[in-house]
Every structure is written in structure tokens, then in C-alpha cells.
PDB file of C-alpha atoms in Angstrom:
ATOM      1  CA  MET A   1       5.853  -9.205   0.233  1.00 32.00           C
ATOM      2  CA  ARG A   2       5.598  -8.772   4.025  1.00 36.00           C
ATOM      3  CA  ILE A   3       5.503  -5.047   4.140  1.00 35.00           C
ATOM      4  CA  LEU A   4       2.485  -3.172   5.408  1.00 39.00           C
ATOM      5  CA  LYS A   5       0.382  -6.160   6.273  1.00 40.00           C
ATOM      6  CA  PHE A   6      -0.789  -3.902   9.096  1.00 41.00           C
ATOM      7  CA  THR A   7      -2.649  -1.595   6.724  1.00 41.00           C
ATOM      8  CA  LEU A   8      -3.876  -1.187   3.226  1.00 43.00           C
ATOM      9  CA  PRO A   9      -3.748  -4.873   2.557  1.00 36.00           C
ATOM     10  CA  PHE A  10      -4.618  -4.235  -1.086  1.00 35.00           C
ATOM     11  CA  LEU A  11      -1.437  -2.262  -1.638  1.00 42.00           C
ATOM     12  CA  LEU A  12       0.953  -2.511   0.597  1.00 42.00           C
ATOM     13  CA  ILE A  13       0.885  -5.342   0.701  1.00 36.00           C
ATOM     14  CA  THR A  14       2.347  -5.541  -2.633  1.00 41.00           C
ATOM     15  CA  ILE A  15       3.700  -2.132  -3.007  1.00 39.00           C
ATOM     16  CA  ASN A  16       5.038  -3.173  -6.400  1.00 43.00           C
ATOM     17  CA  SER A  17       5.299   0.570  -7.298  1.00 42.00           C
ATOM     18  CA  CYS A  18       3.933   0.027 -10.836  1.00 41.00           C
ATOM     19  CA  GLY A  19       3.805   2.865 -13.353  1.00 42.00           C
ATOM     20  CA  GLN A  20       7.462   3.556 -13.602  1.00 45.00           C
ATOM     21  CA  LYS A  21      10.532   2.021 -15.055  1.00 49.00           C
ATOM     22  CA  LYS A  22      12.612   0.585 -12.248  1.00 49.00           C
ATOM     23  CA  THR A  23      16.373   0.812 -12.128  1.00 51.00           C
ATOM     24  CA  ILE A  24      18.427  -2.123 -10.929  1.00 54.00           C
ATOM     25  CA  HIS A  25      19.812  -1.470  -7.523  1.00 62.00           C
ATOM     26  CA  LYS A  26      22.766  -3.500  -6.378  1.00 72.00           C
ATOM     27  CA  THR A  27      22.487  -4.471  -2.739  1.00 76.00           C
ATOM     28  CA  ASN A  28      25.491  -3.851  -0.472  1.00 87.00           C
ATOM     29  CA  PRO A  29      26.515  -7.197   1.119  1.00 93.00           C
ATOM     30  CA  GLU A  30      26.451  -5.668   4.593  1.00 95.00           C
ATOM     31  CA  VAL A  31      22.971  -4.203   3.986  1.00 94.00           C
ATOM     32  CA  ALA A  32      21.811  -7.609   2.851  1.00 93.00           C
ATOM     33  CA  ARG A  33      23.205  -9.191   6.075  1.00 95.00           C
ATOM     34  CA  LEU A  34      21.547  -6.509   8.256  1.00 95.00           C
ATOM     35  CA  THR A  35      18.145  -6.997   6.535  1.00 94.00           C
ATOM     36  CA  ARG A  36      18.333 -10.704   7.010  1.00 94.00           C
ATOM     37  CA  GLN A  37      18.551 -10.084  10.735  1.00 95.00           C
ATOM     38  CA  ILE A  38      14.989  -8.808  10.845  1.00 94.00           C
ATOM     39  CA  ILE A  39      13.375 -11.916   9.337  1.00 93.00           C
ATOM     40  CA  PRO A  40      12.900 -13.757  12.720  1.00 94.00           C
ATOM     41  CA  LEU A  41      11.653 -10.515  14.292  1.00 93.00           C
ATOM     42  CA  ILE A  42       8.712 -10.128  12.019  1.00 89.00           C
ATOM     43  CA  SER A  43       6.856 -12.850  13.852  1.00 90.00           C
ATOM     44  CA  TYR A  44       7.163 -10.674  16.963  1.00 90.00           C
ATOM     45  CA  VAL A  45       5.956  -7.415  15.414  1.00 87.00           C
ATOM     46  CA  ASP A  46       3.576  -6.853  18.318  1.00 89.00           C
ATOM     47  CA  ASN A  47       6.554  -6.826  20.742  1.00 94.00           C
ATOM     48  CA  ALA A  48       8.088  -3.415  21.301  1.00 96.00           C
ATOM     49  CA  ASP A  49      11.615  -4.677  21.994  1.00 96.00           C
ATOM     50  CA  SER A  50      11.600  -6.769  18.790  1.00 95.00           C
ATOM     51  CA  CYS A  51      10.424  -3.772  16.777  1.00 95.00           C
ATOM     52  CA  LYS A  52      13.107  -1.608  18.252  1.00 96.00           C
ATOM     53  CA  LYS A  53      15.761  -4.223  17.525  1.00 97.00           C
ATOM     54  CA  ALA A  54      14.531  -4.604  13.924  1.00 96.00           C
ATOM     55  CA  LEU A  55      14.496  -0.799  13.445  1.00 97.00           C
ATOM     56  CA  SER A  56      18.152  -0.684  14.715  1.00 97.00           C
ATOM     57  CA  PHE A  57      19.224  -3.176  11.997  1.00 97.00           C
ATOM     58  CA  LEU A  58      17.244  -1.330   9.391  1.00 97.00           C
ATOM     59  CA  ASP A  59      18.690   2.089  10.488  1.00 97.00           C
ATOM     60  CA  SER A  60      22.151   0.676  10.182  1.00 97.00           C
ATOM     61  CA  ALA A  61      21.324  -0.556   6.685  1.00 96.00           C
ATOM     62  CA  THR A  62      20.013   2.710   5.462  1.00 96.00           C
ATOM     63  CA  ALA A  63      22.998   4.508   6.970  1.00 97.00           C
ATOM     64  CA  ILE A  64      25.087   2.400   4.593  1.00 96.00           C
ATOM     65  CA  ASP A  65      22.680   2.643   1.620  1.00 95.00           C
ATOM     66  CA  SER A  66      20.269   5.553   1.734  1.00 95.00           C
ATOM     67  CA  ASN A  67      18.615   4.301  -1.449  1.00 94.00           C
ATOM     68  CA  CYS A  68      17.635   0.804  -0.032  1.00 94.00           C
ATOM     69  CA  PHE A  69      13.901   0.975  -0.840  1.00 93.00           C
ATOM     70  CA  SER A  70      13.102  -2.368   0.724  1.00 91.00           C
ATOM     71  CA  CYS A  71      14.725  -1.225   3.908  1.00 94.00           C
ATOM     72  CA  TYR A  72      12.419   1.745   4.223  1.00 93.00           C
ATOM     73  CA  GLN A  73       9.443  -0.423   3.356  1.00 89.00           C
ATOM     74  CA  GLU A  74      10.270  -2.803   6.163  1.00 91.00           C
ATOM     75  CA  LYS A  75      10.683   0.050   8.629  1.00 93.00           C
ATOM     76  CA  LEU A  76       7.039   1.056   8.066  1.00 89.00           C
ATOM     77  CA  MET A  77       5.773  -2.192   9.611  1.00 87.00           C
ATOM     78  CA  PHE A  78       7.776  -1.788  12.843  1.00 92.00           C
ATOM     79  CA  LEU A  79       7.087   1.901  13.155  1.00 91.00           C
ATOM     80  CA  ASN A  80       3.475   1.401  12.934  1.00 85.00           C
ATOM     81  CA  SER A  81       3.550  -1.212  15.645  1.00 87.00           C
ATOM     82  CA  LEU A  82       5.396   1.267  17.883  1.00 91.00           C
ATOM     83  CA  LYS A  83       2.890   3.896  16.886  1.00 88.00           C
ATOM     84  CA  GLN A  84       5.655   6.266  15.777  1.00 91.00           C
ATOM     85  CA  TYR A  85       3.423   7.966  13.181  1.00 86.00           C
ATOM     86  CA  ASN A  86       5.687  10.995  12.397  1.00 87.00           C
ATOM     87  CA  LYS A  87       8.436   8.571  11.509  1.00 92.00           C
ATOM     88  CA  ILE A  88       5.995   6.600   9.344  1.00 90.00           C
ATOM     89  CA  PHE A  89       5.202   9.761   7.245  1.00 91.00           C
ATOM     90  CA  SER A  90       8.810  10.696   6.872  1.00 93.00           C
ATOM     91  CA  THR A  91       9.722   7.073   5.873  1.00 94.00           C
ATOM     92  CA  ILE A  92       7.053   6.770   3.314  1.00 93.00           C
ATOM     93  CA  ASP A  93       8.206  10.147   1.900  1.00 95.00           C
ATOM     94  CA  THR A  94      11.663   8.684   1.599  1.00 96.00           C
ATOM     95  CA  CYS A  95      10.154   5.731  -0.312  1.00 93.00           C
ATOM     96  CA  ILE A  96       8.525   8.304  -2.660  1.00 95.00           C
ATOM     97  CA  LYS A  97      11.788  10.072  -3.253  1.00 96.00           C
ATOM     98  CA  ILE A  98      13.389   6.798  -4.305  1.00 94.00           C
ATOM     99  CA  ARG A  99      10.444   5.845  -6.574  1.00 93.00           C
ATOM    100  CA  PRO A 100       8.703   9.193  -7.378  1.00 94.00           C
ATOM    101  CA  ASN A 101       6.295   7.728 -10.007  1.00 92.00           C
ATOM    102  CA  ALA A 102       4.840   4.908  -7.801  1.00 91.00           C
ATOM    103  CA  HIS A 103       1.166   5.709  -7.645  1.00 92.00           C
ATOM    104  CA  ASP A 104       0.601   3.313  -4.841  1.00 91.00           C
ATOM    105  CA  LEU A 105       3.030   4.966  -2.505  1.00 92.00           C
ATOM    106  CA  TYR A 106       1.207   8.356  -2.838  1.00 94.00           C
ATOM    107  CA  LEU A 107      -2.159   6.618  -2.231  1.00 93.00           C
ATOM    108  CA  THR A 108      -0.720   4.940   0.819  1.00 90.00           C
ATOM    109  CA  ALA A 109       0.643   8.056   2.216  1.00 92.00           C
ATOM    110  CA  GLY A 110      -2.652   9.902   1.628  1.00 93.00           C
ATOM    111  CA  ILE A 111      -4.630   7.322   3.391  1.00 91.00           C
ATOM    112  CA  LEU A 112      -2.302   7.196   6.359  1.00 87.00           C
ATOM    113  CA  HIS A 113      -2.482  10.955   6.691  1.00 90.00           C
ATOM    114  CA  GLU A 114      -6.290  10.710   6.636  1.00 90.00           C
ATOM    115  CA  LYS A 115      -6.267   7.877   9.133  1.00 86.00           C
ATOM    116  CA  TYR A 116      -4.337   9.900  11.610  1.00 82.00           C
ATOM    117  CA  GLY A 117      -6.202  13.142  11.183  1.00 75.00           C
ATOM    118  CA  ASP A 118      -4.267  15.235   8.714  1.00 81.00           C
ATOM    119  CA  THR A 119      -6.785  15.734   5.903  1.00 85.00           C
ATOM    120  CA  ILE A 120      -5.035  18.826   4.576  1.00 90.00           C
ATOM    121  CA  SER A 121      -1.744  16.943   3.948  1.00 90.00           C
ATOM    122  CA  SER A 122      -3.463  13.990   2.422  1.00 94.00           C
ATOM    123  CA  LYS A 123      -4.922  15.801  -0.627  1.00 95.00           C
ATOM    124  CA  PRO A 124      -1.652  16.390  -2.580  1.00 96.00           C
ATOM    125  CA  TYR A 125      -0.821  12.706  -2.241  1.00 96.00           C
ATOM    126  CA  PHE A 126      -4.244  11.594  -3.670  1.00 97.00           C
ATOM    127  CA  THR A 127      -3.987  14.117  -6.473  1.00 97.00           C
ATOM    128  CA  LYS A 128      -0.564  12.941  -7.469  1.00 97.00           C
ATOM    129  CA  SER A 129      -1.541   9.243  -7.260  1.00 96.00           C
ATOM    130  CA  LEU A 130      -4.638   9.960  -9.383  1.00 97.00           C
ATOM    131  CA  ARG A 131      -2.635  11.838 -11.978  1.00 97.00           C
ATOM    132  CA  ILE A 132      -0.141   8.863 -12.388  1.00 96.00           C
ATOM    133  CA  CYS A 133      -3.122   6.420 -12.562  1.00 96.00           C
ATOM    134  CA  ASN A 134      -4.768   8.481 -15.306  1.00 97.00           C
ATOM    135  CA  LEU A 135      -1.487   8.674 -17.246  1.00 96.00           C
ATOM    136  CA  VAL A 136      -0.963   4.945 -17.165  1.00 95.00           C
ATOM    137  CA  LEU A 137      -4.645   4.000 -17.890  1.00 96.00           C
ATOM    138  CA  ASP A 138      -4.717   6.340 -20.888  1.00 96.00           C
ATOM    139  CA  THR A 139      -2.418   3.929 -22.764  1.00 95.00           C
ATOM    140  CA  MET A 140      -3.151   0.685 -20.948  1.00 95.00           C
ATOM    141  CA  GLN A 141      -5.205  -2.063 -22.525  1.00 95.00           C
ATOM    142  CA  THR A 142      -8.020  -3.494 -20.350  1.00 92.00           C
ATOM    143  CA  SER A 143      -6.546  -6.900 -20.840  1.00 91.00           C
ATOM    144  CA  ASN A 144      -3.312  -5.865 -19.103  1.00 93.00           C
ATOM    145  CA  LYS A 145      -2.964  -7.777 -15.807  1.00 90.00           C
ATOM    146  CA  ASN A 146      -2.370  -4.469 -13.898  1.00 91.00           C
ATOM    147  CA  TYR A 147      -5.482  -2.809 -15.275  1.00 93.00           C
ATOM    148  CA  PRO A 148      -7.737  -3.822 -12.371  1.00 91.00           C
ATOM    149  CA  MET A 149      -5.185  -2.497  -9.819  1.00 90.00           C
ATOM    150  CA  PHE A 150      -4.777   0.838 -11.481  1.00 94.00           C
ATOM    151  CA  SER A 151      -8.575   1.211 -12.053  1.00 95.00           C
ATOM    152  CA  THR A 152      -9.258   0.313  -8.375  1.00 94.00           C
ATOM    153  CA  ASN A 153      -6.650   2.721  -7.064  1.00 94.00           C
ATOM    154  CA  LYS A 154      -7.959   5.479  -9.392  1.00 96.00           C
ATOM    155  CA  ALA A 155     -11.421   4.914  -7.885  1.00 97.00           C
ATOM    156  CA  ILE A 156     -10.117   5.052  -4.321  1.00 95.00           C
ATOM    157  CA  ASN A 157      -8.288   8.312  -5.046  1.00 96.00           C
ATOM    158  CA  LEU A 158     -11.487   9.762  -6.530  1.00 97.00           C
ATOM    159  CA  ILE A 159     -13.483   8.905  -3.433  1.00 96.00           C
ATOM    160  CA  MET A 160     -10.812  10.417  -1.272  1.00 95.00           C
ATOM    161  CA  LEU A 161     -10.953  13.555  -3.401  1.00 96.00           C
ATOM    162  CA  GLY A 162     -14.726  13.777  -3.198  1.00 93.00           C
ATOM    163  CA  ASP A 163     -15.870  12.253  -6.503  1.00 96.00           C
ATOM    164  CA  SER A 164     -17.706   9.232  -5.406  1.00 95.00           C
ATOM    165  CA  VAL A 165     -20.055   9.179  -8.467  1.00 96.00           C
ATOM    166  CA  GLN A 166     -17.223   8.682 -10.942  1.00 97.00           C
ATOM    167  CA  ALA A 167     -15.423   6.366  -8.591  1.00 97.00           C
ATOM    168  CA  ASN A 168     -18.440   3.987  -8.225  1.00 96.00           C
ATOM    169  CA  LYS A 169     -19.000   3.924 -11.954  1.00 97.00           C
ATOM    170  CA  ILE A 170     -15.352   2.800 -12.405  1.00 97.00           C
ATOM    171  CA  LEU A 171     -15.775   0.128  -9.668  1.00 96.00           C
ATOM    172  CA  LYS A 172     -19.133  -1.023 -11.134  1.00 96.00           C
ATOM    173  CA  ASP A 173     -17.641  -1.344 -14.631  1.00 95.00           C
ATOM    174  CA  LEU A 174     -14.638  -3.208 -13.301  1.00 94.00           C
ATOM    175  CA  TYR A 175     -16.749  -5.540 -11.170  1.00 93.00           C
ATOM    176  CA  GLU A 176     -19.002  -6.420 -14.121  1.00 93.00           C
ATOM    177  CA  SER A 177     -15.983  -7.064 -16.396  1.00 91.00           C
ATOM    178  CA  GLN A 178     -14.241  -9.393 -13.897  1.00 85.00           C
ATOM    179  CA  PRO A 179     -14.984 -13.102 -14.625  1.00 82.00           C
ATOM    180  CA  ASP A 180     -16.766 -15.291 -12.189  1.00 78.00           C
ATOM    181  CA  LYS A 181     -14.459 -17.832 -10.590  1.00 70.00           C
ATOM    182  CA  PRO A 182     -14.670 -20.504  -7.910  1.00 67.00           C
ATOM    183  CA  GLU A 183     -15.138 -19.029  -4.387  1.00 56.00           C
ATOM    184  CA  CYS A 184     -11.510 -19.501  -3.418  1.00 50.00           C
ATOM    185  CA  ASP A 185     -10.258 -17.736  -6.542  1.00 59.00           C
ATOM    186  CA  ASN A 186     -12.658 -14.833  -6.655  1.00 69.00           C
ATOM    187  CA  LEU A 187     -10.912 -12.482  -4.236  1.00 79.00           C
ATOM    188  CA  GLU A 188     -10.315  -9.785  -6.724  1.00 81.00           C
ATOM    189  CA  LYS A 189     -13.935  -9.466  -7.612  1.00 85.00           C
ATOM    190  CA  LYS A 190     -15.017  -9.559  -3.974  1.00 85.00           C
ATOM    191  CA  TYR A 191     -12.401  -6.823  -3.220  1.00 86.00           C
ATOM    192  CA  THR A 192     -13.870  -4.607  -5.931  1.00 89.00           C
ATOM    193  CA  LEU A 193     -17.353  -5.138  -4.567  1.00 90.00           C
ATOM    194  CA  SER A 194     -16.231  -4.347  -1.015  1.00 90.00           C
ATOM    195  CA  LEU A 195     -15.139  -0.859  -2.180  1.00 92.00           C
ATOM    196  CA  MET A 196     -18.365   0.089  -3.873  1.00 94.00           C
ATOM    197  CA  ASN A 197     -20.771   2.681  -2.337  1.00 94.00           C
ATOM    198  CA  LYS A 198     -18.487   3.530   0.509  1.00 92.00           C
ATOM    199  CA  ASN A 199     -17.862   7.086   1.658  1.00 91.00           C
ATOM    200  CA  LYS A 200     -14.387   8.251   2.538  1.00 91.00           C
ATOM    201  CA  ALA A 201     -14.628   7.456   6.224  1.00 91.00           C
ATOM    202  CA  GLN A 202     -15.933   3.960   5.563  1.00 91.00           C
ATOM    203  CA  LEU A 203     -13.213   3.288   3.025  1.00 91.00           C
ATOM    204  CA  ILE A 204     -10.440   4.415   5.267  1.00 89.00           C
ATOM    205  CA  ASP A 205     -11.845   2.256   8.042  1.00 87.00           C
ATOM    206  CA  LEU A 206     -11.906  -0.702   5.696  1.00 86.00           C
ATOM    207  CA  LEU A 207      -8.536  -0.240   4.108  1.00 84.00           C
ATOM    208  CA  THR A 208      -6.661   0.281   7.383  1.00 79.00           C
ATOM    209  CA  ASP A 209      -8.168  -2.790   9.117  1.00 71.00           C
ATOM    210  CA  GLN A 210      -6.471  -6.060   8.037  1.00 61.00           C
ATOM    211  CA  GLU A 211      -9.001  -8.234   9.799  1.00 62.00           C
ATOM    212  CA  LYS A 212     -12.000  -6.364   8.499  1.00 61.00           C
ATOM    213  CA  ILE A 213     -10.885  -6.551   4.845  1.00 59.00           C
ATOM    214  CA  SER A 214     -10.014 -10.261   5.250  1.00 59.00           C
ATOM    215  CA  GLN A 215     -13.499 -10.892   6.535  1.00 58.00           C
ATOM    216  CA  THR A 216     -14.975  -8.936   3.665  1.00 58.00           C
ATOM    217  CA  ILE A 217     -13.306 -10.911   0.884  1.00 54.00           C
ATOM    218  CA  SER A 218     -13.037 -14.264   2.778  1.00 56.00           C
ATOM    219  CA  PRO A 219     -15.884 -14.227   5.230  1.00 52.00           C
ATOM    220  CA  ASN A 220     -15.565 -17.973   5.927  1.00 54.00           C
ATOM    221  CA  GLU A 221     -11.863 -17.847   6.629  1.00 46.00           C
ATOM    222  CA  LYS A 222     -10.956 -18.213  10.321  1.00 41.00           C
TER     223      LYS A 222
END
């Protein structure tokens, strides 16, 4: 998925919104046509005119279908490029309204609030994300393919809420349980290691810098 390549590359990046049962949403043909218009504009996300044009298509799409989750996801990328942070927050809140049990959306919103200086607003998002992670992990087998993601995001929430001791224990246990693989296939384990022993400021800096996290897990990649 393209969305949020600009930040939180561990999430957003996939924003698969796990932890809830998804309902099937039928896409309106005109909405589908409008969203296809942004595909060539993604390559020019650093260009303000391209971003404004893409947002115009997406605004038209959400005017037709206010529950088009992917439309709001895509908006985030272009809003970030234009540094329209207030609209970023309102857009991710809309995503949460559509998928209210998606722990990764709350975590993303919390980190973005922290990144841009609103530490008071960030706490409820981290608290909600942690609560969902705990509910899922309470009944999830460690062999489940989503277990590392939920465990990692639980640890990140704990660090953001001031409990680094428990967070680092979770990350250490997860790291030690992850199998060793060839260098090119060991990104998950490298990512877990990169989060360990980080304070809140260091973690935010890492998670909101695409180049930095890419260098951390793939230092030889150019």
C-alpha cells in the first residue's frame, strides 16, 4: 500500500487496520474513476500543484462517498507534503470513525500529534491503541502472523505513555523469539532491534523519518 510512505513506515505503510472485523464496502464507479486519477500524481508528491490536484480528485470522491476509507488514507500523503497538519489530524480522525477498532490508526494519530507538538492530545490515542492491542493479544497465539505487529505496536504505545521498562521487555522477548534469517529477509528482526532502548523523542524521530528507518533496517541499501 502506498499510503503514509512519508511517515511511520512500519504502519502506515500497511495500515491494514487489524483487530476488527471489516465490512465489505462497495466502491462507487465514479469514486473509483476519481481515485485512479491520482495514480500518476503520486510520483510527484513533492510538487505542490500535483498534491493540490490529487486532493481535488480525492475531495470529489469523498463528497460522493463519505465512507471511502482508502480515499482518506491517500489524502494523508498529499496533505503531509503540503504541510497542512490540521487537515492531517481531521483526516486521520475520519479514518478512525470509519474503522474505530483499528489500533494502528490511533497509534499513528498519537505519534503525529507528538511529532507536531501536541503532547496532550496524543495521550488518548496511545491509550486507546494500547487497549485494543491488549484485547487482541490476550486471545492471540504467538504463532499468529500478526503477533509481532501487535506486540511491537503495544511496546511503542507503552514507550509513548512512559513505561519503557515493560516496553523493552516486550521488544527483547519478541526479538529473541524471531528466527534468524538471511540478511535480506531479516528486516522484521532488525526493525524490532531498532526500537529497543529508545526514549520517546528518539522513537518519534525514528518512526517519522523514512530514510532513517530504511538505513536502520537496510544499512547497505542505497
